[in-house]
Amino acid sequence: MNNVIEKLKEIDIGEVGIAIYSTKENKEHTSLNSNLTIPLASAAKVAIAFCVAKWVEAGLLNWGAIVEEVSFNPEEDSKELYPHLQNRQTLPLREAVEVMIACHDSYIARSIVEFCGGWEKVNESIQSYYPSIYVTENPRAVDNKARLNEMLDMMIHIYLGYKTHPLLWTPIINGLVRQKGDIKQIPAHHLNHMTGGLENAAIDIGIMGDFNDNPYIFALGAINLPNRLKLNNQVPDGKIIEAMELLYGEYLEQ
């Protein structure tokens, strides 16, 4: 894993962190600045979905419950991924959670949170498990943040939960599998993840490798980067992609 870490260290403007868990060894494999607090952007939707799944597990909600007054963010890709849902005003909770993750859809996220009792209630539940995680309606808000190591632990919880109770965790896993965020050198079915990005920050959390053959679970984030929207500031993003490709190479060799 040293080559992954060394590649990330080549990002000389800003701060970067990564935490990697090996499902083969059942332990954290490698980390760099895993206590780094990062803006979540769209990745906050995984935390919202985690909260919903825990309420379903406790019997407080049902995946078949109907979320009303649903609308889709036209700036996201639900028209391509879920064309058959576009004229729906209601969705079962399980479908709403899947679409929220797969399409990074903040409109669906708002509908889910309102259905669940509001942002304060959702945050109170999330923070009972992960005190550093706080989610907001506006994914670009500065308060929408978490520590990398807690996001990694959440992803481990979701993955292991699916292995033992798949019906409970399927809506989240379906969303991670369907969302688009491909890296050319990694087969799409070997990268089930959730990305998030702002002008000066990036995050990627997910499952790398064959889902049923000892994948890695990872959380990667970078902050205080040069404006990523400018073409001449793409070097950090390139380094992150190279590090992800190196990580996939490590997976293939394990």
Coordinates of N, CA and C in Angstrom, one line a residue:
M1 N 0.8 -1.2 0.0 CA 0.0 0.0 0.0 C 0.9 1.3 0.0
N2 N 2.2 1.1 0.2 CA 3.0 2.3 0.3 C 2.9 3.1 -1.0
N3 N 2.8 2.5 -2.2 CA 2.7 3.2 -3.4 C 1.5 4.1 -3.5
V4 N 0.4 3.6 -2.9 CA -0.9 4.4 -2.8 C -0.6 5.7 -2.0
I5 N -0.1 5.5 -0.8 CA 0.2 6.6 0.1 C 1.2 7.6 -0.5
E6 N 2.2 7.1 -1.1 CA 3.2 8.0 -1.7 C 2.6 8.8 -2.9
K7 N 1.7 8.2 -3.7 CA 1.1 8.9 -4.7 C 0.2 10.0 -4.2
L8 N -0.5 9.8 -3.1 CA -1.3 10.8 -2.5 C -0.5 11.9 -1.9
K9 N 0.7 11.6 -1.4 CA 1.6 12.6 -0.8 C 2.1 13.5 -1.9
E10 N 2.0 13.1 -3.2 CA 2.5 14.0 -4.3 C 1.5 15.2 -4.4
I11 N 0.4 15.2 -3.8 CA -0.5 16.3 -3.8 C 0.1 17.4 -2.8
D12 N 0.7 18.4 -3.4 CA 1.5 19.3 -2.5 C 0.8 20.6 -2.2
I13 N -0.5 20.7 -2.6 CA -1.3 21.8 -2.2 C -2.6 21.2 -1.6
G14 N -2.8 21.6 -0.3 CA -4.0 21.0 0.4 C -3.6 19.9 1.3
E15 N -4.6 19.2 1.8 CA -4.5 18.1 2.7 C -5.3 16.9 2.1
V16 N -4.7 15.7 2.3 CA -5.3 14.5 1.7 C -5.3 13.4 2.8
G17 N -6.3 12.6 2.8 CA -6.3 11.4 3.7 C -7.0 10.2 3.1
I18 N -6.6 9.1 3.6 CA -7.3 7.8 3.1 C -7.3 6.8 4.2
A19 N -8.3 6.0 4.3 CA -8.3 4.8 5.2 C -8.9 3.7 4.4
I20 N -8.2 2.5 4.5 CA -8.5 1.3 3.7 C -8.7 0.1 4.7
Y21 N -9.8 -0.6 4.5 CA -10.1 -1.8 5.3 C -10.1 -3.0 4.4
S22 N -9.4 -4.0 4.8 CA -9.3 -5.3 4.1 C -10.3 -6.2 4.6
T23 N -11.3 -6.6 3.8 CA -12.3 -7.6 4.2 C -11.7 -9.0 4.3
K24 N -10.5 -9.2 3.6 CA -9.8 -10.5 3.7 C -9.2 -10.7 5.1
E25 N -8.6 -9.6 5.6 CA -7.9 -9.6 6.8 C -8.8 -9.2 8.0
N26 N -9.9 -8.6 7.7 CA -10.9 -8.1 8.7 C -10.2 -7.1 9.6
K27 N -9.5 -6.2 9.0 CA -8.9 -5.1 9.7 C -8.5 -4.0 8.8
E28 N -8.3 -2.8 9.4 CA -7.8 -1.6 8.7 C -6.4 -2.0 8.1
H29 N -6.3 -1.8 6.9 CA -5.0 -2.2 6.2 C -4.0 -1.0 6.2
T30 N -4.4 0.1 5.8 CA -3.6 1.3 5.6 C -4.3 2.6 5.9
S31 N -3.6 3.6 6.4 CA -4.3 4.9 6.5 C -3.3 6.0 6.4
L32 N -3.8 7.2 6.1 CA -3.0 8.4 6.0 C -4.0 9.5 6.4
N33 N -3.7 10.2 7.5 CA -4.5 11.3 7.9 C -6.0 10.9 8.0
S34 N -6.2 9.8 8.7 CA -7.6 9.3 8.7 C -8.5 10.1 9.6
N35 N -8.0 10.9 10.4 CA -8.8 11.8 11.3 C -9.2 13.1 10.6
L36 N -8.8 13.2 9.3 CA -9.1 14.4 8.5 C -10.6 14.7 8.5
T37 N -11.0 15.9 8.8 CA -12.4 16.3 8.6 C -12.6 16.8 7.2
I38 N -13.6 16.3 6.5 CA -13.8 16.7 5.1 C -15.3 17.1 4.9
P39 N -15.5 18.0 4.0 CA -16.9 18.3 3.6 C -17.4 17.1 2.8
L40 N -18.6 16.7 3.1 CA -19.2 15.5 2.5 C -19.8 15.7 1.1
A41 N -20.2 16.9 0.8 CA -20.9 17.1 -0.5 C -22.0 16.0 -0.6
S42 N -22.0 15.3 -1.8 CA -23.0 14.3 -2.1 C -22.9 13.0 -1.2
A43 N -21.7 12.8 -0.7 CA -21.5 11.6 0.1 C -22.3 11.6 1.4
A44 N -22.8 12.7 1.8 CA -23.7 12.8 3.0 C -24.9 11.9 2.8
K45 N -25.3 11.7 1.5 CA -26.5 10.9 1.3 C -26.3 9.5 1.8
V46 N -25.1 9.0 1.8 CA -24.9 7.6 2.4 C -25.2 7.6 3.9
A47 N -24.8 8.7 4.6 CA -25.1 8.8 6.0 C -26.6 8.9 6.2
I48 N -27.3 9.6 5.4 CA -28.8 9.7 5.5 C -29.4 8.3 5.3
A49 N -28.9 7.6 4.3 CA -29.4 6.2 4.0 C -29.1 5.3 5.2
F50 N -27.9 5.4 5.8 CA -27.5 4.6 6.9 C -28.5 4.8 8.1
C51 N -28.8 6.0 8.3 CA -29.8 6.4 9.4 C -31.1 5.7 9.1
V52 N -31.6 5.8 7.9 CA -32.9 5.2 7.5 C -32.8 3.7 7.7
A53 N -31.8 3.0 7.3 CA -31.6 1.6 7.4 C -31.6 1.1 8.9
K54 N -31.0 1.9 9.7 CA -31.0 1.6 11.2 C -32.4 1.7 11.8
W55 N -33.1 2.7 11.3 CA -34.5 2.8 11.8 C -35.4 1.6 11.3
V56 N -35.1 1.2 10.0 CA -35.9 0.0 9.5 C -35.5 -1.2 10.4
E57 N -34.2 -1.3 10.7 CA -33.7 -2.5 11.5 C -34.4 -2.5 12.8
A58 N -34.6 -1.3 13.4 CA -35.2 -1.2 14.7 C -36.7 -1.3 14.7
G59 N -37.3 -1.4 13.5 CA -38.7 -1.5 13.4 C -39.5 -0.1 13.5
L60 N -38.7 1.0 13.4 CA -39.3 2.3 13.4 C -39.8 2.7 12.1
L61 N -39.3 2.2 11.0 CA -39.7 2.4 9.6 C -39.8 1.1 8.9
N62 N -40.5 1.2 7.7 CA -40.6 0.0 6.8 C -40.1 0.4 5.4
W63 N -39.3 -0.4 4.8 CA -38.8 -0.1 3.5 C -40.0 0.1 2.5
G64 N -41.1 -0.4 2.7 CA -42.3 -0.3 1.8 C -43.1 1.0 2.1
A65 N -42.8 1.7 3.1 CA -43.5 3.0 3.4 C -43.4 3.9 2.2
I66 N -44.4 4.7 2.0 CA -44.5 5.6 0.8 C -44.0 7.0 1.2
V67 N -43.0 7.5 0.4 CA -42.5 8.8 0.5 C -43.3 9.7 -0.5
E68 N -43.9 10.7 0.0 CA -44.7 11.6 -0.9 C -44.0 12.8 -1.3
E69 N -44.7 13.5 -2.2 CA -44.2 14.8 -2.8 C -42.7 14.7 -3.3
V70 N -42.5 13.6 -4.0 CA -41.2 13.4 -4.6 C -40.9 14.2 -5.8
S71 N -39.7 14.7 -5.9 CA -39.3 15.4 -7.2 C -37.9 15.1 -7.4
F72 N -37.4 15.2 -8.7 CA -36.1 14.8 -9.1 C -35.3 16.0 -9.5
N73 N -34.1 16.1 -9.0 CA -33.2 17.2 -9.3 C -32.8 17.1 -10.8
P74 N -33.2 18.1 -11.6 CA -32.9 18.0 -13.1 C -31.5 18.1 -13.4
E75 N -30.6 18.6 -12.5 CA -29.2 18.7 -12.7 C -28.5 17.3 -12.5
E76 N -29.2 16.3 -12.0 CA -28.6 15.0 -11.8 C -29.0 14.1 -12.9
D77 N -28.7 12.8 -12.8 CA -28.9 11.9 -14.0 C -30.0 10.8 -13.8
S78 N -31.0 11.2 -13.0 CA -32.1 10.2 -12.8 C -32.9 9.9 -14.1
K79 N -32.9 10.9 -15.1 CA -33.6 10.7 -16.3 C -32.9 9.5 -17.1
E80 N -31.6 9.4 -16.9 CA -30.9 8.3 -17.6 C -30.9 7.0 -16.9
L81 N -30.8 7.1 -15.5 CA -30.7 5.9 -14.7 C -32.1 5.3 -14.4
Y82 N -33.1 6.2 -14.2 CA -34.4 5.9 -13.8 C -35.5 6.6 -14.6
P83 N -35.5 6.4 -15.9 CA -36.4 7.1 -16.8 C -37.9 6.8 -16.4
H84 N -38.1 5.6 -15.9 CA -39.5 5.1 -15.6 C -40.1 5.8 -14.4
L85 N -39.3 6.5 -13.6 CA -39.7 7.1 -12.4 C -40.1 8.6 -12.5
Q86 N -39.8 9.1 -13.7 CA -39.8 10.6 -13.8 C -41.1 11.3 -13.5
N87 N -42.2 10.6 -13.8 CA -43.5 11.2 -13.5 C -44.1 10.8 -12.2
R88 N -43.4 10.1 -11.4 CA -43.9 9.7 -10.1 C -43.8 10.8 -9.1
Q89 N -44.9 10.9 -8.3 CA -44.9 11.9 -7.2 C -44.7 11.2 -5.8
T90 N -44.8 9.8 -5.8 CA -44.5 9.0 -4.6 C -43.6 7.9 -5.0
L91 N -42.8 7.4 -4.0 CA -41.9 6.3 -4.1 C -41.9 5.5 -2.8
P92 N -41.8 4.2 -2.9 CA -41.5 3.4 -1.7 C -40.1 3.9 -1.1
L93 N -40.0 3.9 0.2 CA -38.8 4.4 0.8 C -37.5 3.7 0.3
R94 N -37.6 2.4 0.0 CA -36.4 1.7 -0.5 C -36.0 2.2 -1.9
E95 N -37.0 2.5 -2.7 CA -36.6 3.1 -4.0 C -36.1 4.5 -3.9
A96 N -36.7 5.3 -3.0 CA -36.2 6.7 -2.8 C -34.7 6.7 -2.3
V97 N -34.4 5.8 -1.4 CA -33.0 5.8 -0.9 C -32.1 5.3 -2.0
E98 N -32.4 4.4 -2.8 CA -31.6 3.9 -3.9 C -31.3 5.1 -4.9
V99 N -32.4 5.7 -5.3 CA -32.3 6.8 -6.3 C -31.4 8.0 -5.7
M100 N -31.7 8.3 -4.4 CA -30.9 9.4 -3.8 C -29.4 9.1 -3.9
I101 N -29.0 7.9 -3.7 CA -27.5 7.6 -3.7 C -27.1 7.4 -5.2
A102 N -27.8 6.7 -6.0 CA -27.4 6.4 -7.4 C -27.2 7.7 -8.2
C103 N -28.1 8.7 -7.9 CA -28.2 9.9 -8.7 C -27.7 11.2 -7.9
H104 N -27.1 11.0 -6.7 CA -26.7 12.1 -5.9 C -27.8 13.2 -5.8
D105 N -29.0 12.7 -5.6 CA -30.1 13.6 -5.8 C -30.5 14.3 -4.5
S106 N -30.3 15.6 -4.4 CA -30.6 16.4 -3.2 C -32.1 16.6 -3.0
Y107 N -32.8 16.6 -4.1 CA -34.3 16.8 -4.0 C -34.9 15.5 -3.3
I108 N -34.4 14.3 -3.7 CA -34.9 13.1 -3.1 C -34.5 13.0 -1.7
A109 N -33.2 13.4 -1.4 CA -32.7 13.4 0.0 C -33.6 14.3 0.9
R110 N -34.0 15.4 0.4 CA -34.9 16.3 1.2 C -36.2 15.6 1.5
S111 N -36.8 15.0 0.5 CA -38.1 14.3 0.7 C -38.0 13.2 1.7
I112 N -36.8 12.4 1.6 CA -36.6 11.3 2.6 C -36.5 11.9 4.0
V113 N -35.7 12.9 4.2 CA -35.5 13.5 5.5 C -36.7 14.0 6.1
E114 N -37.5 14.7 5.3 CA -38.8 15.3 5.7 C -39.7 14.1 6.1
F115 N -39.7 13.0 5.4 CA -40.6 11.9 5.7 C -40.1 11.3 7.0
C116 N -38.8 11.4 7.3 CA -38.3 10.8 8.5 C -38.3 11.7 9.8
G117 N -38.8 12.9 9.6 CA -39.0 13.8 10.8 C -38.1 15.0 10.8
G118 N -37.3 15.2 9.8 CA -36.5 16.4 9.7 C -35.0 16.2 9.9
W119 N -34.3 17.2 9.6 CA -32.8 17.2 9.6 C -32.3 17.0 11.0
E120 N -32.9 17.7 12.0 CA -32.4 17.6 13.4 C -32.5 16.2 13.9
K121 N -33.6 15.5 13.6 CA -33.9 14.2 14.1 C -32.9 13.2 13.4
V122 N -32.7 13.4 12.1 CA -31.7 12.5 11.3 C -30.3 12.7 11.9
N123 N -29.9 13.9 12.1 CA -28.6 14.1 12.6 C -28.4 13.6 14.0
E124 N -29.4 13.7 14.8 CA -29.3 13.1 16.2 C -29.1 11.6 16.1
S125 N -29.8 11.0 15.2 CA -29.6 9.5 15.1 C -28.2 9.2 14.5
I126 N -27.8 9.9 13.5 CA -26.5 9.6 12.9 C -25.4 9.8 13.9
Q127 N -25.5 10.9 14.7 CA -24.4 11.2 15.7 C -24.4 10.3 16.9
S128 N -25.4 9.5 17.1 CA -25.4 8.5 18.1 C -24.5 7.4 17.8
Y129 N -24.2 7.2 16.5 CA -23.2 6.2 16.0 C -21.9 6.9 15.7
Y130 N -21.9 8.0 15.0 CA -20.7 8.7 14.5 C -20.8 10.2 14.8
P131 N -20.2 10.6 15.9 CA -20.3 12.0 16.4 C -19.8 13.0 15.5
S132 N -18.9 12.7 14.6 CA -18.3 13.7 13.7 C -19.2 14.0 12.5
I133 N -20.1 13.2 12.2 CA -20.9 13.3 11.0 C -22.1 14.2 11.1
Y134 N -22.2 15.2 10.3 CA -23.3 16.1 10.3 C -23.8 16.4 8.9
V135 N -25.0 16.2 8.6 CA -25.5 16.4 7.2 C -26.5 17.6 7.2
T136 N -26.5 18.2 6.0 CA -27.4 19.4 5.9 C -28.2 19.3 4.5
E137 N -29.2 20.0 4.4 CA -30.0 20.0 3.2 C -29.2 20.5 2.0
N138 N -28.4 21.5 2.2 CA -27.5 22.0 1.2 C -26.2 21.2 1.2
P139 N -26.0 20.4 0.2 CA -24.8 19.5 0.2 C -23.5 20.3 0.1
R140 N -23.6 21.6 -0.2 CA -22.4 22.5 -0.3 C -22.1 23.2 1.0
A141 N -23.0 23.1 2.0 CA -22.8 23.8 3.2 C -21.5 23.3 4.0
V142 N -20.9 24.3 4.7 CA -19.6 24.0 5.4 C -19.9 23.0 6.5
D143 N -21.1 23.0 7.1 CA -21.4 22.1 8.2 C -21.7 20.7 7.8
N144 N -21.8 20.4 6.5 CA -22.0 19.1 6.0 C -20.7 18.4 5.9
K145 N -20.3 17.7 7.0 CA -18.9 17.2 7.1 C -18.8 16.0 8.0
A146 N -17.6 15.4 8.0 CA -17.3 14.2 8.8 C -15.8 13.9 8.8
R147 N -15.4 13.1 9.7 CA -14.0 12.5 9.7 C -14.0 11.3 8.8
L148 N -12.9 11.2 8.1 CA -12.7 10.1 7.1 C -12.9 8.7 7.8
N149 N -12.3 8.6 9.0 CA -12.3 7.3 9.7 C -13.7 6.9 10.1
E150 N -14.6 7.8 10.4 CA -16.0 7.5 10.7 C -16.8 7.1 9.4
M151 N -16.4 7.8 8.3 CA -17.1 7.4 7.1 C -16.7 6.0 6.6
L152 N -15.4 5.7 6.9 CA -14.9 4.3 6.6 C -15.7 3.3 7.4
D153 N -15.8 3.6 8.7 CA -16.5 2.7 9.6 C -18.0 2.5 9.2
M154 N -18.6 3.5 8.7 CA -20.0 3.4 8.3 C -20.0 2.5 7.0
M155 N -19.1 2.7 6.1 CA -19.1 1.8 4.9 C -18.8 0.4 5.3
I156 N -18.0 0.1 6.3 CA -17.8 -1.3 6.7 C -19.1 -1.8 7.3
H157 N -19.7 -1.0 8.1 CA -21.0 -1.4 8.7 C -22.0 -1.8 7.6
I158 N -22.1 -1.0 6.6 CA -23.1 -1.2 5.5 C -22.7 -2.5 4.7
Y159 N -21.4 -2.7 4.4 CA -21.0 -3.8 3.7 C -21.2 -5.1 4.5
L160 N -20.7 -5.1 5.7 CA -20.9 -6.4 6.5 C -22.4 -6.6 6.8
G161 N -23.1 -5.5 7.0 CA -24.6 -5.7 7.2 C -25.3 -6.3 6.0
Y162 N -24.8 -6.0 4.8 CA -25.4 -6.6 3.6 C -25.1 -8.0 3.5
K163 N -23.9 -8.4 3.9 CA -23.5 -9.8 3.9 C -24.3 -10.7 4.8
T164 N -24.7 -10.1 5.9 CA -25.5 -11.0 6.9 C -27.0 -10.7 6.8
H165 N -27.4 -9.5 6.4 CA -28.9 -9.2 6.3 C -29.1 -8.4 5.0
P166 N -29.0 -9.1 3.9 CA -29.1 -8.4 2.6 C -30.3 -7.6 2.4
L167 N -31.5 -8.1 2.8 CA -32.7 -7.4 2.5 C -32.8 -6.0 3.2
L168 N -32.1 -5.9 4.4 CA -32.1 -4.7 5.1 C -31.2 -3.6 4.4
W169 N -30.1 -4.0 3.8 CA -29.2 -3.1 3.3 C -29.2 -2.9 1.8
T170 N -30.0 -3.7 1.1 CA -30.1 -3.7 -0.3 C -30.3 -2.3 -1.0
P171 N -31.2 -1.5 -0.4 CA -31.4 -0.1 -1.1 C -30.1 0.7 -1.2
I172 N -29.3 0.6 -0.1 CA -28.0 1.4 -0.1 C -27.1 0.8 -1.1
I173 N -26.9 -0.5 -1.1 CA -26.0 -1.2 -2.0 C -26.4 -1.0 -3.4
N174 N -27.7 -1.1 -3.7 CA -28.1 -0.9 -5.1 C -27.7 0.5 -5.6
G175 N -27.9 1.5 -4.7 CA -27.5 2.8 -5.1 C -26.0 3.0 -5.4
L176 N -25.2 2.4 -4.5 CA -23.7 2.4 -4.7 C -23.3 1.7 -6.0
V177 N -24.0 0.6 -6.3 CA -23.7 -0.1 -7.5 C -24.1 0.6 -8.8
R178 N -25.2 1.3 -8.7 CA -25.7 2.0 -10.0 C -25.1 3.4 -10.2
Q179 N -24.6 4.0 -9.2 CA -24.2 5.4 -9.4 C -23.0 5.4 -10.4
K180 N -22.9 6.5 -11.1 CA -21.8 6.7 -12.1 C -20.7 7.5 -11.6
G181 N -19.5 7.0 -11.6 CA -18.3 7.7 -11.2 C -17.1 6.8 -11.5
D182 N -17.1 6.4 -12.8 CA -16.1 5.4 -13.3 C -14.7 6.0 -13.3
I183 N -13.7 5.1 -13.1 CA -12.3 5.3 -13.3 C -11.9 4.3 -14.4
K184 N -11.3 4.8 -15.5 CA -11.1 4.0 -16.7 C -10.4 2.7 -16.5
Q185 N -9.4 2.7 -15.6 CA -8.6 1.5 -15.4 C -9.2 0.5 -14.4
I186 N -10.4 0.8 -13.9 CA -11.1 0.0 -12.9 C -12.4 -0.4 -13.5
P187 N -12.7 -1.7 -13.7 CA -14.0 -2.1 -14.2 C -15.1 -1.6 -13.3
A188 N -16.2 -1.1 -14.0 CA -17.2 -0.4 -13.2 C -17.8 -1.3 -12.2
H189 N -17.9 -2.6 -12.4 CA -18.5 -3.5 -11.4 C -17.6 -3.8 -10.3
H190 N -16.3 -3.3 -10.3 CA -15.4 -3.5 -9.2 C -15.2 -2.1 -8.5
L191 N -16.1 -1.2 -8.7 CA -16.0 0.1 -8.0 C -17.4 0.5 -7.6
N192 N -17.9 0.1 -6.5 CA -19.2 0.4 -6.0 C -19.1 1.5 -4.9
H193 N -19.3 2.7 -5.3 CA -18.9 3.8 -4.4 C -19.7 5.0 -4.5
M194 N -19.4 6.1 -3.7 CA -20.1 7.3 -3.7 C -19.1 8.4 -3.7
T195 N -19.1 9.3 -4.7 CA -18.2 10.4 -4.8 C -18.9 11.7 -4.4
G196 N -18.1 12.7 -4.0 CA -18.6 14.0 -3.7 C -17.5 15.0 -4.0
G197 N -17.9 16.2 -4.4 CA -16.9 17.2 -4.8 C -17.3 18.6 -4.6
L198 N -16.4 19.5 -4.2 CA -16.6 20.9 -4.2 C -15.5 21.5 -4.9
E199 N -15.5 22.8 -5.1 CA -14.4 23.5 -5.8 C -13.0 23.2 -5.2
N200 N -13.0 23.0 -3.9 CA -11.7 22.9 -3.2 C -11.6 21.6 -2.4
A201 N -12.5 20.6 -2.7 CA -12.4 19.4 -1.9 C -13.0 18.3 -2.7
A202 N -12.6 17.0 -2.3 CA -13.1 15.8 -3.0 C -13.2 14.7 -2.0
I203 N -14.2 13.8 -2.2 CA -14.4 12.7 -1.3 C -14.8 11.5 -2.2
D204 N -14.4 10.3 -1.8 CA -14.8 9.1 -2.4 C -14.8 8.0 -1.4
I205 N -16.0 7.3 -1.2 CA -16.1 6.3 -0.2 C -16.8 5.1 -0.9
G206 N -16.3 3.9 -0.6 CA -16.9 2.7 -1.3 C -16.2 1.4 -1.1
I207 N -16.6 0.5 -2.0 CA -16.1 -0.9 -2.0 C -15.4 -1.1 -3.4
M208 N -14.1 -1.5 -3.3 CA -13.3 -1.7 -4.5 C -13.0 -3.2 -4.6
G209 N -13.2 -3.8 -5.8 CA -12.9 -5.2 -6.1 C -14.2 -5.9 -6.3
D210 N -14.0 -7.2 -6.5 CA -15.2 -8.1 -6.6 C -16.0 -8.1 -5.3
F211 N -17.2 -7.8 -5.4 CA -18.0 -7.6 -4.1 C -18.0 -8.8 -3.3
N212 N -17.9 -10.0 -3.9 CA -18.0 -11.3 -3.1 C -16.6 -12.0 -3.0
D213 N -15.6 -11.2 -3.2 CA -14.2 -11.8 -3.2 C -13.2 -10.9 -2.5
N214 N -13.5 -10.7 -1.2 CA -12.5 -10.0 -0.3 C -12.2 -8.6 -0.9
P215 N -13.2 -7.7 -1.1 CA -12.9 -6.4 -1.6 C -12.2 -5.5 -0.5
Y216 N -11.7 -4.4 -1.0 CA -11.3 -3.4 0.0 C -12.4 -2.4 0.2
I217 N -12.5 -1.9 1.4 CA -13.5 -0.8 1.7 C -12.6 0.4 2.0
F218 N -13.0 1.6 1.4 CA -12.1 2.7 1.5 C -12.9 4.0 1.7
A219 N -12.2 5.0 2.3 CA -12.6 6.3 2.4 C -11.5 7.3 2.1
L220 N -11.6 8.1 1.1 CA -10.6 9.0 0.6 C -11.1 10.4 0.5
G221 N -10.3 11.4 1.0 CA -10.8 12.8 0.9 C -9.6 13.7 0.8
A222 N -9.9 14.9 0.2 CA -8.9 15.9 0.1 C -9.5 17.3 0.3
I223 N -8.8 18.2 1.0 CA -9.4 19.5 1.2 C -8.3 20.6 0.9
N224 N -8.8 21.8 0.9 CA -7.9 23.0 0.6 C -7.2 22.8 -0.7
L225 N -7.8 22.2 -1.7 CA -7.2 22.1 -3.0 C -7.4 23.4 -3.8
P226 N -6.6 23.6 -4.9 CA -6.8 24.7 -5.8 C -8.2 24.4 -6.5
N227 N -8.8 25.5 -6.9 CA -10.1 25.4 -7.5 C -10.1 24.3 -8.6
R228 N -10.9 23.2 -8.3 CA -10.9 22.0 -9.2 C -11.6 22.3 -10.5
L229 N -12.4 23.3 -10.6 CA -13.2 23.6 -11.7 C -12.3 24.2 -12.9
K230 N -11.1 24.7 -12.5 CA -10.3 25.3 -13.5 C -9.4 24.2 -14.1
L231 N -9.2 24.2 -15.4 CA -8.5 23.2 -16.1 C -7.1 23.1 -15.7
N232 N -6.5 24.2 -15.3 CA -5.1 24.2 -14.9 C -4.8 23.7 -13.5
N233 N -5.9 23.4 -12.8 CA -5.8 22.9 -11.4 C -6.3 21.4 -11.3
Q234 N -6.1 20.6 -12.3 CA -6.5 19.3 -12.3 C -5.5 18.3 -11.8
V235 N -4.3 18.7 -11.4 CA -3.3 17.8 -11.0 C -3.7 17.0 -9.8
P236 N -4.2 17.6 -8.7 CA -4.6 16.8 -7.5 C -5.7 15.7 -7.9
D237 N -6.6 16.0 -8.7 CA -7.6 15.0 -9.2 C -6.9 13.9 -9.9
G238 N -5.9 14.2 -10.7 CA -5.2 13.2 -11.4 C -4.4 12.3 -10.5
K239 N -3.9 12.9 -9.4 CA -3.1 12.1 -8.4 C -4.1 11.1 -7.7
I240 N -5.3 11.6 -7.4 CA -6.3 10.8 -6.7 C -6.7 9.6 -7.6
I241 N -6.9 9.9 -8.8 CA -7.3 8.8 -9.8 C -6.1 7.8 -9.9
E242 N -4.9 8.2 -9.9 CA -3.7 7.3 -10.0 C -3.6 6.5 -8.7
A243 N -3.9 7.1 -7.6 CA -3.8 6.4 -6.3 C -4.9 5.3 -6.3
M244 N -6.1 5.6 -6.8 CA -7.2 4.6 -6.9 C -6.8 3.5 -7.8
E245 N -6.2 3.8 -8.9 CA -5.7 2.7 -9.8 C -4.7 1.8 -9.2
L246 N -3.8 2.5 -8.4 CA -2.8 1.7 -7.7 C -3.4 0.8 -6.6
L247 N -4.4 1.3 -5.9 CA -5.1 0.5 -4.9 C -5.8 -0.7 -5.6
Y248 N -6.4 -0.5 -6.8 CA -7.0 -1.6 -7.5 C -5.9 -2.6 -7.8
G249 N -4.8 -2.2 -8.2 CA -3.7 -3.1 -8.5 C -3.3 -3.9 -7.3
E250 N -3.3 -3.2 -6.2 CA -3.0 -4.0 -4.9 C -4.1 -5.0 -4.6
Y251 N -5.3 -4.7 -4.9 CA -6.4 -5.6 -4.7 C -6.2 -6.9 -5.6
L252 N -5.8 -6.7 -6.8 CA -5.7 -7.8 -7.8 C -4.5 -8.7 -7.3
E253 N -3.5 -8.1 -6.7 CA -2.4 -8.9 -6.3 C -2.6 -9.6 -4.9
Q254 N -3.6 -9.3 -4.2 CA -3.7 -9.8 -2.8 C -4.1 -11.3 -2.9

